[in-house]
Tab-separated table of C-alpha atoms in Angstrom:
chain	number	residue	atom	x	y	z
A	263	MET	CA	22.247	11.512	-14.324
A	264	LEU	CA	19.540	10.595	-14.298
A	265	THR	CA	15.541	11.795	-12.206
A	266	LYS	CA	13.955	10.484	-9.091
A	267	ARG	CA	11.499	8.648	-11.912
A	268	GLN	CA	13.846	7.755	-15.177
A	269	ASN	CA	15.953	5.599	-12.631
A	270	LEU	CA	12.911	4.252	-11.484
A	271	LEU	CA	11.641	3.800	-14.886
A	272	GLU	CA	14.954	2.518	-15.800
A	273	THR	CA	15.237	-0.127	-13.353
A	274	ILE	CA	11.466	-1.982	-13.164
A	275	LYS	CA	11.722	-1.477	-17.289
A	276	GLY	CA	14.749	-4.122	-17.305
A	277	GLY	CA	17.278	-0.811	-19.280
A	278	ASN	CA	20.036	0.560	-17.595
A	279	PRO	CA	19.600	2.783	-14.465
A	280	ASP	CA	21.845	4.861	-13.552
A	281	ARG	CA	21.812	3.305	-9.174
A	282	PHE	CA	18.938	2.296	-6.749
A	283	VAL	CA	16.336	3.456	-5.824
A	284	ASN	CA	16.095	4.322	-2.852
A	285	GLN	CA	13.645	3.668	-0.606
A	286	TYR	CA	10.490	5.843	-1.856
A	287	GLU	CA	12.795	8.957	-3.441
A	288	ALA	CA	10.766	8.744	-6.484
A	289	PHE	CA	7.370	8.830	-4.885
A	290	VAL	CA	8.301	11.939	-2.954
A	291	CYS	CA	5.929	15.175	-3.289
A	292	THR	CA	6.452	18.423	-2.711
A	293	ASP	CA	5.930	19.664	1.429
A	294	ALA	CA	3.206	16.278	1.113
A	295	ILE	CA	2.484	13.888	4.370
A	296	TYR	CA	4.280	10.827	4.824
A	297	GLY	CA	6.031	11.879	1.674
A	298	MET	CA	2.690	11.321	-1.174
A	299	ILE	CA	-0.603	12.991	-1.537
A	300	MET	CA	-2.562	12.527	1.081
A	301	GLY	CA	-4.868	15.081	1.776
A	302	ASP	CA	-8.992	15.049	0.902
A	303	PRO	CA	-11.927	15.861	1.557
A	304	ILE	CA	-13.387	12.313	0.704
A	305	SER	CA	-10.258	11.430	3.798
A	306	ALA	CA	-11.062	14.169	5.611
A	307	GLN	CA	-13.788	12.973	6.504
A	308	GLY	CA	-14.215	10.679	10.483
A	309	GLU	CA	-12.474	11.253	13.445
A	310	ARG	CA	-8.020	9.118	14.033
A	311	PRO	CA	-6.705	8.368	17.209
A	312	MET	CA	-3.404	10.227	17.841
A	313	PRO	CA	-0.359	7.171	19.788
A	314	GLY	CA	-1.605	7.031	23.126
A	315	GLY	CA	-5.265	9.115	23.291
A	316	PRO	CA	-8.650	8.234	22.716
A	317	PRO	CA	-9.840	5.687	20.584
A	318	LYS	CA	-11.392	7.540	17.747
A	319	LYS	CA	-14.415	6.555	15.321
A	320	ASN	CA	-13.785	6.638	11.159
A	321	ALA	CA	-16.278	7.910	8.458
A	322	TRP	CA	-17.207	4.321	8.057
A	323	GLY	CA	-17.642	3.855	11.477
A	324	VAL	CA	-15.364	2.182	12.466
A	325	THR	CA	-14.183	2.584	15.463
A	326	ASN	CA	-10.119	2.819	16.138
A	327	ALA	CA	-7.581	3.536	18.674
A	328	TRP	CA	-3.624	3.798	18.718
A	329	PRO	CA	-2.497	2.956	22.336
A	330	ALA	CA	1.056	4.233	24.015
A	331	GLY	CA	4.425	2.060	22.692
A	332	VAL	CA	1.995	0.658	19.473
A	333	PRO	CA	4.049	1.434	15.998
A	334	GLY	CA	-0.036	2.107	14.338
A	335	ALA	CA	-3.904	2.112	14.797
A	336	PHE	CA	-5.499	-0.900	14.501
A	337	PRO	CA	-9.664	-1.378	14.494
A	338	VAL	CA	-10.753	-2.307	18.063
A	339	HIS	CA	-13.459	-5.453	17.086
A	340	ASP	CA	-15.110	-5.778	20.899
A	341	ALA	CA	-18.831	-6.848	20.711
A	342	GLU	CA	-19.989	-2.977	21.602
A	343	HIS	CA	-17.852	-2.059	18.179
A	344	LYS	CA	-17.854	-4.145	15.695
A	345	VAL	CA	-19.437	-2.774	12.604
A	346	ILE	CA	-21.044	-6.018	11.230
A	347	LYS	CA	-22.450	-8.080	12.890
A	348	ASP	CA	-24.341	-10.404	11.125
A	349	ILE	CA	-22.891	-10.377	7.334
A	350	THR	CA	-26.092	-10.745	6.331
A	351	LYS	CA	-27.704	-7.156	7.697
A	352	TRP	CA	-24.721	-5.498	6.474
A	353	ARG	CA	-26.439	-3.279	4.020
A	354	GLU	CA	-28.406	-1.751	7.878
A	355	VAL	CA	-25.058	-0.811	8.982
A	356	VAL	CA	-22.092	-0.499	6.221
A	357	LYS	CA	-22.885	3.660	5.347
A	358	ALA	CA	-19.842	5.150	2.862
A	359	PRO	CA	-18.439	8.257	2.665
A	360	LYS	CA	-19.708	10.818	0.604
A	361	THR	CA	-17.768	10.992	-1.972
A	362	ASP	CA	-19.068	14.163	-3.641
A	363	PHE	CA	-16.845	17.561	-2.700
A	364	PRO	CA	-17.639	20.246	-4.623
A	365	PRO	CA	-14.728	21.780	-6.141
A	366	GLU	CA	-13.557	24.624	-3.590
A	367	ALA	CA	-13.024	21.348	-0.864
A	368	TRP	CA	-10.320	20.458	-2.981
A	369	GLU	CA	-8.657	23.971	-3.330
A	370	PRO	CA	-7.066	24.212	0.256
A	371	PHE	CA	-5.470	20.339	-1.525
A	372	LEU	CA	-3.739	21.539	-4.036
A	373	PRO	CA	-1.331	23.297	-3.673
A	374	LYS	CA	0.768	20.936	-2.804
A	375	VAL	CA	-0.112	18.934	-5.655
A	376	ARG	CA	1.111	21.507	-7.847
A	377	ALA	CA	4.269	21.956	-6.221
A	378	ILE	CA	5.147	18.001	-7.617
A	379	ASP	CA	8.458	18.198	-9.994
A	380	ARG	CA	6.419	15.458	-12.035
A	381	ASN	CA	10.232	15.641	-14.407
A	382	GLU	CA	11.410	14.967	-11.045
A	383	VAL	CA	9.920	12.040	-9.201
A	384	PHE	CA	5.380	10.009	-9.787
A	385	ALA	CA	2.770	12.190	-8.418
A	386	THR	CA	1.545	9.496	-6.421
A	387	ALA	CA	-2.111	9.254	-4.085
A	388	PHE	CA	-1.750	7.133	-1.154
A	389	VAL	CA	-4.737	4.973	-0.861
A	390	ALA	CA	-5.699	2.792	2.043
A	391	PRO	CA	-7.315	0.500	3.422
A	392	GLY	CA	-8.560	-1.346	0.052
A	393	ILE	CA	-10.793	-3.604	-0.346
A	394	PHE	CA	-9.827	-6.741	1.752
A	395	GLU	CA	-8.842	-4.479	5.372
A	396	GLN	CA	-11.834	-2.756	4.795
A	397	CYS	CA	-13.978	-6.021	5.208
A	398	HIS	CA	-11.327	-7.157	8.691
A	399	HIS	CA	-12.011	-3.423	9.613
A	400	LEU	CA	-15.992	-3.573	9.606
A	401	MET	CA	-16.310	-6.743	10.761
A	402	GLY	CA	-13.132	-8.412	12.518
A	403	MET	CA	-10.499	-10.487	11.185
A	404	ASP	CA	-11.913	-13.903	12.079
A	405	ASP	CA	-15.877	-12.860	11.031
A	406	CYS	CA	-14.019	-11.539	7.608
A	407	LEU	CA	-12.086	-14.928	6.991
A	408	LEU	CA	-15.580	-17.022	8.575
A	409	ASN	CA	-17.330	-15.530	6.037
A	410	PHE	CA	-15.357	-15.521	2.604
A	411	TYR	CA	-16.546	-20.100	3.731
A	412	GLU	CA	-19.964	-19.233	6.312
A	413	GLU	CA	-21.513	-16.494	3.506
A	414	PRO	CA	-19.688	-16.023	0.491
A	415	GLU	CA	-22.998	-14.317	-1.444
A	416	GLU	CA	-22.600	-11.486	1.377
A	417	MET	CA	-19.285	-11.562	1.360
A	418	HIS	CA	-19.635	-10.769	-2.333
A	419	ALA	CA	-21.594	-8.176	-2.485
A	420	LEU	CA	-20.078	-6.579	0.481
A	421	ILE	CA	-16.968	-6.149	-1.912
A	422	ASP	CA	-18.737	-4.638	-4.916
A	423	TYR	CA	-20.653	-2.591	-2.632
A	424	LEU	CA	-17.115	-1.351	-1.020
A	425	THR	CA	-15.510	-1.339	-4.953
A	426	GLU	CA	-17.959	0.821	-5.934
A	427	TYR	CA	-16.729	3.308	-3.788
A	428	GLU	CA	-13.879	2.934	-4.257
A	429	LEU	CA	-14.489	3.880	-7.947
A	430	ARG	CA	-15.749	7.649	-7.198
A	431	TYR	CA	-13.223	8.107	-5.030
A	432	ALA	CA	-10.634	7.352	-7.813
A	433	ALA	CA	-12.778	9.012	-9.841
A	434	GLU	CA	-12.636	12.145	-8.121
A	435	LEU	CA	-8.826	11.651	-7.312
A	436	VAL	CA	-7.612	11.509	-10.786
A	437	LYS	CA	-10.758	14.732	-11.821
A	438	TYR	CA	-8.474	16.946	-8.971
A	439	TYR	CA	-4.626	15.557	-8.631
A	440	LYS	CA	-4.481	14.029	-12.037
A	441	PRO	CA	-2.085	11.507	-10.662
A	442	ASP	CA	1.032	9.505	-12.191
A	443	CYS	CA	1.107	7.073	-9.945
A	444	ILE	CA	-1.163	5.276	-7.758
A	445	PHE	CA	0.050	3.904	-3.209
A	446	HIS	CA	-2.396	1.236	-3.202
A	447	HIS	CA	-2.228	-0.727	1.147
A	448	ASP	CA	-3.906	-3.492	1.341
A	449	ASP	CA	-1.923	-6.078	3.328
A	450	TRP	CA	-2.564	-9.476	2.178
A	451	GLY	CA	-1.057	-12.322	4.415
A	452	SER	CA	0.948	-12.046	7.625
A	453	SER	CA	4.496	-12.888	7.331
A	454	ILE	CA	4.476	-16.865	6.391
A	455	ASN	CA	1.587	-17.208	4.420
A	456	SER	CA	-1.321	-15.252	3.078
A	457	PHE	CA	-4.285	-14.886	4.187
A	458	MET	CA	-6.526	-16.338	1.916
A	459	ALA	CA	-5.650	-18.868	-0.686
A	460	PRO	CA	-4.850	-18.319	-4.482
A	461	ASP	CA	-7.887	-19.755	-5.885
A	462	MET	CA	-10.005	-17.857	-2.920
A	463	PHE	CA	-8.357	-14.858	-3.555
A	464	GLU	CA	-8.976	-15.069	-7.138
A	465	GLU	CA	-13.049	-14.831	-6.618
A	466	PHE	CA	-13.274	-12.274	-3.612
A	467	ILE	CA	-10.553	-10.081	-4.331
A	468	VAL	CA	-8.848	-10.001	-7.564
A	469	PRO	CA	-12.368	-8.720	-10.121
A	470	ALA	CA	-12.459	-5.652	-7.388
A	471	TYR	CA	-8.750	-4.558	-7.862
A	472	LYS	CA	-9.399	-5.509	-12.207
A	473	LYS	CA	-11.910	-2.713	-11.458
A	474	ILE	CA	-10.235	-0.197	-9.249
A	475	TYR	CA	-6.536	-0.364	-10.987
A	476	GLY	CA	-8.020	-0.755	-14.177
A	477	PHE	CA	-10.161	2.699	-13.467
A	478	TYR	CA	-6.749	4.117	-12.938
A	479	LYS	CA	-4.443	2.824	-15.591
A	480	ALA	CA	-7.544	4.171	-18.697
A	481	ASN	CA	-7.417	7.171	-16.619
A	482	GLY	CA	-3.828	8.749	-16.992
A	483	VAL	CA	-1.447	6.669	-14.093
A	484	GLU	CA	1.001	5.703	-14.821
A	485	LEU	CA	2.058	3.368	-12.345
A	486	ILE	CA	0.188	0.966	-9.454
A	487	VAL	CA	2.225	0.411	-6.234
A	488	HIS	CA	0.268	-2.139	-3.703
A	489	HIS	CA	1.305	-2.039	-0.303
A	490	SER	CA	1.312	-6.032	1.096
A	491	ASP	CA	4.603	-6.072	4.294
A	492	SER	CA	4.298	-9.923	4.350
A	493	PHE	CA	4.159	-13.382	2.901
A	494	ALA	CA	2.336	-13.418	-0.246
A	495	ALA	CA	4.780	-14.825	-3.146
A	496	ASN	CA	1.376	-16.798	-4.429
A	497	LEU	CA	-0.584	-14.131	-5.017
A	498	VAL	CA	2.469	-13.203	-6.935
A	499	PRO	CA	0.362	-13.533	-10.764
A	500	HIS	CA	-2.392	-12.764	-9.685
A	501	MET	CA	-1.099	-9.062	-8.387
A	502	ILE	CA	-0.287	-9.100	-12.354
A	503	GLU	CA	-3.432	-9.625	-13.741
A	504	MET	CA	-4.932	-7.294	-11.666
A	505	GLY	CA	-2.083	-4.592	-13.301
A	506	ILE	CA	-0.100	-3.869	-10.195
A	507	ASP	CA	3.623	-2.651	-11.559
A	508	ILE	CA	5.064	-2.845	-8.271
A	509	TRP	CA	4.592	-4.711	-5.458
A	510	GLN	CA	5.810	-2.585	-2.248
A	511	GLY	CA	6.821	-4.994	0.947
A	512	CYS	CA	7.585	-7.913	0.001
A	513	VAL	CA	9.365	-9.171	3.170
A	514	SER	CA	12.582	-12.097	2.370
A	515	LYS	CA	10.549	-15.046	3.516
A	516	ASN	CA	9.049	-14.667	0.027
A	517	ASN	CA	12.443	-15.428	-1.732
A	518	VAL	CA	12.429	-11.719	-3.841
A	519	PRO	CA	15.020	-12.726	-6.464
A	520	GLU	CA	13.344	-16.049	-6.839
A	521	LEU	CA	10.459	-13.941	-7.907
A	522	ILE	CA	11.902	-11.673	-9.490
A	523	LYS	CA	13.714	-14.323	-11.917
A	524	LYS	CA	10.925	-16.012	-12.748
A	525	TYR	CA	7.854	-12.738	-13.069
A	526	GLY	CA	10.994	-9.576	-13.552
A	527	GLY	CA	9.559	-7.295	-16.579
A	528	LYS	CA	5.818	-8.338	-15.789
A	529	ILE	CA	5.787	-6.758	-12.220
A	530	SER	CA	8.468	-5.340	-9.794
A	531	PHE	CA	9.830	-5.559	-6.303
A	532	MET	CA	10.134	-3.007	-3.981
A	533	GLY	CA	11.035	-4.031	-0.583
A	534	ASP	CA	13.485	-7.199	0.594
A	535	ILE	CA	14.766	-5.404	3.401
A	536	ASP	CA	12.248	-6.367	6.597
A	537	ASN	CA	11.263	-4.103	9.056
A	538	SER	CA	12.026	-7.196	11.666
A	539	LEU	CA	15.636	-7.426	11.328
A	540	ILE	CA	16.408	-3.335	11.664
A	541	ASP	CA	14.136	-1.472	13.006
A	542	ARG	CA	14.385	-1.809	16.146
A	543	GLU	CA	15.446	-0.238	19.331
A	544	ASP	CA	18.926	-1.899	19.571
A	545	TRP	CA	19.357	-1.048	15.807
A	546	THR	CA	23.368	0.049	14.472
A	547	GLN	CA	24.604	1.786	11.134
A	548	GLU	CA	25.817	-1.619	11.153
A	549	SER	CA	23.069	-3.612	11.747
A	550	VAL	CA	21.383	-1.944	8.913
A	551	ALA	CA	24.201	-1.492	6.774
A	552	GLU	CA	25.055	-5.487	7.060
A	553	GLU	CA	21.109	-6.464	6.045
A	554	VAL	CA	20.886	-3.884	3.271
A	555	ARG	CA	24.010	-5.653	1.403
A	556	LYS	CA	22.805	-8.614	1.923
A	557	SER	CA	19.128	-7.704	0.276
A	558	VAL	CA	20.691	-5.372	-2.862
A	559	GLU	CA	23.273	-8.531	-3.682
A	560	ARG	CA	20.624	-11.150	-3.995
A	561	CYS	CA	18.494	-8.967	-5.758
A	562	GLY	CA	20.578	-7.925	-8.599
A	563	LYS	CA	20.225	-4.259	-10.508
A	564	HIS	CA	16.756	-4.950	-12.375
A	565	TYR	CA	13.063	-5.229	-11.309
A	566	PHE	CA	13.954	-4.654	-8.050
A	567	LEU	CA	14.051	-0.878	-5.300
A	568	PRO	CA	15.520	-1.777	-2.009
A	569	CYS	CA	13.422	-0.574	0.698
A	570	ILE	CA	12.205	-0.829	3.995
A	571	THR	CA	9.013	-3.222	3.799
A	572	GLN	CA	6.788	-0.898	5.565
A	573	GLY	CA	4.197	0.889	3.677
A	574	GLY	CA	5.760	4.498	3.644
A	575	PRO	CA	8.875	6.352	4.370
A	576	GLY	CA	10.134	6.158	7.303
A	577	SER	CA	10.283	3.751	10.563
A	578	VAL	CA	8.848	2.609	14.019
A	579	TYR	CA	12.972	3.429	15.718
A	580	PRO	CA	13.872	6.767	15.082
A	581	GLY	CA	16.893	6.822	12.583
A	582	VAL	CA	16.390	3.773	10.776
A	583	TYR	CA	14.720	4.815	7.506
A	584	GLU	CA	17.855	7.726	6.995
A	585	ALA	CA	20.134	4.631	7.505
A	586	ILE	CA	19.181	2.161	5.284
A	587	THR	CA	19.556	5.365	2.486
A	588	LYS	CA	22.613	6.165	3.909
A	589	GLU	CA	23.776	2.521	2.306
A	590	LEU	CA	20.996	2.709	-0.541
A	591	GLU	CA	23.505	5.626	-1.659
A	592	LYS	CA	27.043	3.939	-0.759
A	593	LEU	CA	26.037	0.980	-2.405
A	594	SER	CA	25.149	2.877	-6.215
A	595	LYS	CA	28.708	4.173	-6.036
A	596	GLU	CA	29.856	1.259	-5.337
A	597	LYS	CA	27.977	-1.095	-7.827
A	598	PHE	CA	27.187	0.792	-10.370
């Protein structure tokens, strides 16, 4: 029987997997929060809100709120709380967090990393938010999208600044954790379309990620897994250009079977089991089983990793993620 790591590699290389890659199983790290390496002195800066608690300001100066009953936190973008109110003055208000921590600051986080069995799974570092998300976290989505049109030079300059920070952060992750895989968040679309047209995406976003993902690949990282739980089928050629190995979060609206047929072998797809269909208060094992079966039967065994589309192991409603896992175990026995 192949290890989880081996089985994933066989799947994305079009080889001989002996079962379906079961959601995030190949990225699980011993005793790490959220199933991946998330703790480090750089990302630990600033404050984070708790569900139902008061808003908190992170290390970038972005105020995040997490109201009770809401799946996650998101920035507050009223006039008082926006970090960037005028894009032409972003240099006055945007200050990147510190990255030059001494070795002793990293030491408390290392036991979790050292405990990972790298023959069984990928030592996976979690990075969020991404370049586009950081832009709209700082100024709001409306202002962000307008500024791409109205102030392109300033947006290029801001993205360059954010990219340089990410590269400094990447250098420290590589130095201390030596990750095998990077799981990077940056949502690039809604459920029906990308936020930017492909040409604009190519101009503003692609160069940044070619630098970031190129750095990781040049420094021992084997896999780049990028999360965008959205429609982004029109951006797949750019994902390939960036160096993404697995697009995680591809909702079924993308026509994942067609993407596999067209791009399989250049990139793999992780998702197709939409939260919106099964991660509901009225979920049942039967409703989950129906959607999971549909997904694996339309997408096949190669270049596809069946998974809930949200960006990490878990679900909004307790038990849904585990129900998917159970169905995939059954289907592996049936299909392989």
